[in-house]
Coordinates of C-alpha atoms in Angstrom, one line a residue:
M1 CA 109.8 -163.7 38.3
T2 CA 108.4 -160.2 38.4
S3 CA 104.8 -159.5 39.1
G4 CA 102.4 -156.6 39.3
P5 CA 102.5 -153.4 37.3
G6 CA 105.7 -152.1 35.8
I7 CA 106.8 -148.8 37.3
V8 CA 109.0 -146.0 35.9
I9 CA 110.6 -143.5 38.2
T10 CA 111.5 -140.1 36.8
G11 CA 114.4 -138.0 38.2
A12 CA 116.2 -141.0 39.5
S13 CA 119.1 -139.3 41.1
G14 CA 117.1 -136.9 43.3
R15 CA 116.2 -137.4 46.9
M16 CA 112.7 -138.6 46.1
G17 CA 113.9 -140.5 43.1
R18 CA 116.2 -142.6 45.1
M19 CA 113.7 -143.2 47.8
L20 CA 111.0 -144.2 45.2
I21 CA 113.5 -146.6 43.6
E22 CA 114.2 -148.2 46.9
T23 CA 110.4 -148.4 47.8
V24 CA 109.5 -150.0 44.4
R25 CA 112.3 -152.5 44.5
A26 CA 111.3 -153.5 48.0
S27 CA 107.7 -154.1 47.0
D28 CA 106.3 -157.5 46.0
K29 CA 103.3 -155.8 44.3
C30 CA 105.1 -154.2 41.4
H31 CA 108.5 -154.1 39.6
L32 CA 110.8 -151.4 38.3
V33 CA 110.9 -151.2 34.5
G34 CA 112.8 -148.0 33.9
V35 CA 114.2 -144.7 35.3
T36 CA 114.9 -141.4 33.7
E37 CA 117.2 -138.4 34.3
R38 CA 117.5 -135.1 32.5
E39 CA 119.6 -135.0 29.3
G40 CA 123.3 -134.5 30.0
H41 CA 123.2 -135.9 33.5
D42 CA 126.2 -138.0 34.6
W43 CA 124.0 -141.1 35.1
I44 CA 122.7 -141.2 31.6
G45 CA 123.8 -144.5 29.9
Q46 CA 124.8 -146.1 33.2
D47 CA 123.2 -149.1 34.8
L48 CA 121.0 -147.8 37.7
G49 CA 122.5 -150.1 40.3
E50 CA 126.1 -149.0 39.4
A51 CA 125.0 -145.3 39.3
L52 CA 123.8 -145.8 42.9
G53 CA 127.1 -147.3 43.9
G54 CA 126.0 -151.0 44.0
A55 CA 125.7 -154.0 41.7
A56 CA 124.2 -153.8 38.3
L57 CA 120.4 -154.1 38.2
G58 CA 119.9 -154.4 34.4
V59 CA 118.0 -151.1 34.4
P60 CA 119.7 -148.4 32.3
V61 CA 119.3 -144.7 33.2
V62 CA 117.9 -142.9 30.1
S63 CA 116.9 -139.4 29.1
D64 CA 114.3 -140.4 26.5
A65 CA 111.1 -140.9 28.5
I66 CA 109.2 -142.4 25.5
E67 CA 111.7 -145.3 25.6
V68 CA 110.6 -146.5 29.0
F69 CA 107.1 -145.1 29.3
K70 CA 105.9 -147.5 26.6
N71 CA 106.7 -150.5 28.9
A72 CA 105.1 -149.0 32.0
Q73 CA 101.8 -149.3 33.7
A74 CA 102.6 -146.4 36.0
I75 CA 105.0 -143.4 36.2
I76 CA 105.9 -141.8 39.5
D77 CA 107.0 -138.3 39.0
F78 CA 108.6 -135.9 41.6
T79 CA 110.6 -133.6 39.2
S80 CA 110.0 -130.1 38.0
P81 CA 106.9 -128.4 36.6
A82 CA 108.2 -128.3 33.0
A83 CA 109.3 -131.9 33.1
T84 CA 106.1 -133.1 34.7
V85 CA 103.9 -131.4 32.0
A86 CA 106.0 -133.1 29.3
H87 CA 105.8 -136.5 31.1
A88 CA 102.0 -136.1 31.5
E89 CA 101.5 -136.0 27.7
L90 CA 103.8 -139.0 27.2
A91 CA 102.1 -141.0 30.0
A92 CA 98.7 -140.3 28.5
Q93 CA 99.9 -141.6 25.1
A94 CA 101.1 -144.7 26.9
R95 CA 97.8 -145.0 28.8
A96 CA 99.8 -145.3 32.0
V97 CA 98.9 -144.1 35.4
H98 CA 100.8 -140.9 36.2
V99 CA 101.4 -140.2 39.8
I100 CA 102.5 -136.6 40.3
G101 CA 104.2 -135.3 43.5
T102 CA 105.8 -132.3 41.7
T103 CA 104.9 -128.9 43.3
G104 CA 105.3 -125.3 42.2
M105 CA 103.1 -125.6 39.1
E106 CA 101.3 -122.7 37.6
E107 CA 97.7 -122.5 36.3
T108 CA 98.9 -123.1 32.7
D109 CA 100.8 -126.2 33.8
L110 CA 97.7 -127.5 35.6
G111 CA 95.6 -126.9 32.4
K112 CA 98.0 -129.1 30.4
I113 CA 97.8 -131.8 33.2
A114 CA 94.0 -131.7 32.9
A115 CA 94.2 -132.1 29.2
A116 CA 96.4 -135.2 29.6
A117 CA 94.0 -136.6 32.2
R118 CA 91.3 -136.9 29.5
H119 CA 93.3 -139.9 28.1
A120 CA 94.7 -141.6 31.2
P121 CA 94.4 -141.5 35.0
I122 CA 96.5 -138.8 36.8
I123 CA 96.9 -138.8 40.5
R124 CA 98.3 -135.5 41.8
A125 CA 98.8 -134.3 45.3
G126 CA 100.9 -131.7 47.1
N127 CA 101.7 -134.4 49.7
M128 CA 101.3 -138.2 49.4
S129 CA 101.3 -139.1 53.1
L130 CA 98.3 -140.5 54.9
G131 CA 98.8 -138.1 57.9
V132 CA 98.9 -135.0 55.8
N133 CA 95.8 -136.0 53.9
L134 CA 94.0 -136.6 57.2
L135 CA 95.2 -133.1 58.3
T136 CA 93.8 -131.7 55.1
K137 CA 90.4 -133.2 55.8
L138 CA 90.5 -131.9 59.4
T139 CA 91.5 -128.4 58.3
Q140 CA 88.4 -128.2 56.0
M141 CA 86.2 -129.5 58.8
V142 CA 87.5 -127.0 61.4
A143 CA 87.2 -124.1 58.9
E144 CA 83.6 -125.1 58.2
A145 CA 82.9 -125.0 61.9
L146 CA 84.5 -121.6 62.7
D147 CA 83.7 -118.2 61.4
D148 CA 85.9 -115.3 60.4
D149 CA 86.5 -114.4 64.1
F150 CA 89.3 -117.1 63.7
D151 CA 92.2 -116.0 61.6
I152 CA 93.8 -118.9 59.7
E153 CA 97.6 -119.2 59.2
V154 CA 99.5 -122.0 57.5
I155 CA 103.1 -122.3 58.7
E156 CA 105.4 -124.7 56.9
A157 CA 109.1 -125.7 57.3
H158 CA 111.4 -127.6 54.9
H159 CA 115.1 -128.2 54.2
R160 CA 117.3 -125.6 52.8
H161 CA 117.3 -127.1 49.3
K162 CA 113.5 -126.7 48.6
V163 CA 113.0 -124.3 45.7
D164 CA 109.3 -123.4 45.9
A165 CA 107.3 -121.6 48.6
P166 CA 104.8 -122.0 50.1
S167 CA 105.1 -125.7 49.8
G168 CA 102.6 -127.7 47.8
T169 CA 101.3 -129.2 51.1
A170 CA 100.8 -125.7 52.6
L171 CA 98.8 -124.7 49.5
M172 CA 96.8 -127.9 49.8
L173 CA 96.0 -127.0 53.4
G174 CA 95.1 -123.5 52.4
E175 CA 92.8 -124.8 49.7
A176 CA 91.1 -127.0 52.3
A177 CA 90.6 -124.1 54.7
A178 CA 89.2 -121.9 51.8
T179 CA 86.8 -124.7 50.8
G180 CA 85.6 -125.0 54.4
R181 CA 85.0 -121.2 54.4
G182 CA 83.2 -121.3 51.0
V183 CA 85.7 -119.0 49.4
S184 CA 88.4 -119.1 46.7
L185 CA 92.0 -119.2 48.1
S186 CA 93.1 -116.8 45.4
D187 CA 90.8 -114.2 46.8
V188 CA 92.0 -114.5 50.4
R189 CA 95.6 -115.7 50.2
D190 CA 98.1 -113.6 52.2
S191 CA 101.8 -114.5 51.9
G192 CA 105.2 -112.9 51.9
R193 CA 104.6 -110.2 54.5
D194 CA 107.4 -107.8 54.9
G195 CA 107.7 -104.2 56.1
I196 CA 104.8 -102.0 57.2
T197 CA 101.9 -104.3 56.0
G198 CA 99.1 -102.8 57.9
A199 CA 96.6 -104.8 60.0
R200 CA 95.6 -108.3 58.9
K201 CA 92.5 -108.4 56.7
R202 CA 89.5 -110.3 58.2
G203 CA 89.0 -113.6 56.5
D204 CA 92.5 -113.9 54.9
I205 CA 94.4 -117.1 55.0
G206 CA 98.0 -116.4 55.7
F207 CA 101.2 -118.4 54.8
T208 CA 104.6 -118.5 56.3
A209 CA 107.5 -120.5 54.9
I210 CA 110.6 -121.6 56.9
R211 CA 113.7 -123.0 55.2
G212 CA 116.7 -124.5 56.9
G213 CA 118.8 -127.6 57.6
D214 CA 117.5 -131.0 56.7
V215 CA 113.8 -130.6 57.8
V216 CA 111.8 -133.2 55.9
G217 CA 108.5 -131.3 56.3
E218 CA 106.5 -129.6 59.1
H219 CA 103.0 -128.1 58.7
D220 CA 100.9 -126.2 61.2
V221 CA 97.4 -124.8 60.6
V222 CA 96.6 -122.2 63.2
F223 CA 93.1 -121.0 63.9
A224 CA 93.5 -117.9 66.1
A225 CA 90.8 -115.9 67.8
D226 CA 90.8 -113.5 70.7
G227 CA 91.6 -115.6 73.8
E228 CA 92.2 -118.9 72.1
R229 CA 94.0 -120.8 69.3
I230 CA 93.5 -124.2 67.7
V231 CA 96.7 -125.7 66.1
L232 CA 96.6 -128.7 63.8
R233 CA 100.1 -130.1 63.2
H234 CA 101.8 -132.7 61.1
L235 CA 105.6 -133.5 61.4
A236 CA 107.3 -135.7 58.8
T237 CA 110.6 -137.2 59.9
D238 CA 111.1 -139.8 57.1
R239 CA 110.8 -139.0 53.4
G240 CA 109.8 -142.7 52.9
I241 CA 106.2 -141.8 53.8
F242 CA 105.9 -139.9 50.6
A243 CA 107.4 -142.7 48.5
R244 CA 105.1 -145.3 50.1
G245 CA 102.1 -143.0 49.5
A246 CA 103.0 -142.5 45.9
L247 CA 103.4 -146.2 45.3
K248 CA 100.0 -146.8 46.9
A249 CA 98.6 -144.3 44.5
A250 CA 100.2 -146.0 41.5
L251 CA 98.8 -149.4 42.5
W252 CA 95.3 -147.9 43.3
G253 CA 95.1 -146.3 39.8
Q254 CA 95.6 -149.5 37.8
D255 CA 91.8 -150.1 37.3
K256 CA 90.8 -146.5 37.1
G257 CA 89.6 -144.7 34.0
P258 CA 91.0 -141.4 32.6
G259 CA 90.6 -138.4 34.9
E260 CA 92.2 -136.4 37.7
Y261 CA 92.4 -137.9 41.1
D262 CA 94.1 -137.1 44.4
M263 CA 95.2 -138.8 47.6
M264 CA 91.8 -138.3 49.1
D265 CA 90.5 -140.6 46.4
V266 CA 93.2 -143.1 47.0
L267 CA 92.7 -143.2 50.7
G268 CA 88.9 -143.1 50.5
L269 CA 88.6 -139.8 52.5

């Protein structure tokens, strides 16, 4: 007998989709009620278990999100900005918790997410891990304590397949540093240096992105002054930490009203 909220996973065939499916199926606090993939994908119409190379699970892979969202209490979404925006509207109509781990969204996307959050809870974070969210809090605290004599650089590394840069986590860390400094990140962000760039501008927050191999995720926040440096670091070696965090968020959101939340809310930080 199944118990707990019914969960839908979007983008079932992707790296995170597979990990999320495994995490939800292993939990005794929820159950999997549906999965989606983009229209035209080879998995559409197949049983999920068979698509994964195993025994049938009785869960078909569908492209019509409405079909499965109506039976869900939560949707966990690590897809693309366009897909996530569309999912947000449908999740709001279903009054389901929408957990968003998608990165690379533009301001217009975030505006649509905010509109959907007026009707249902949305939990969105650039990174779902406990460690990264602690790092984010520490970054803000250190930035509050140090003045502009300390230059701030956010350095991130990911696998060769990642399509956006800087990573959502790097931007989350940059936002935390900017908040600590009492400035807007958009006013002090410095990324994509190349060629004769001139001297670094005092107070800027710099970003560097590294791509290669199968790196799950590495993030350093460097506070550098004359004669000393402070380095805050998080290394992820298992993508499962993101799936476990996302499921924690989906369960946390079950008794929450409409609105926008993040992992700081989920973790009580």
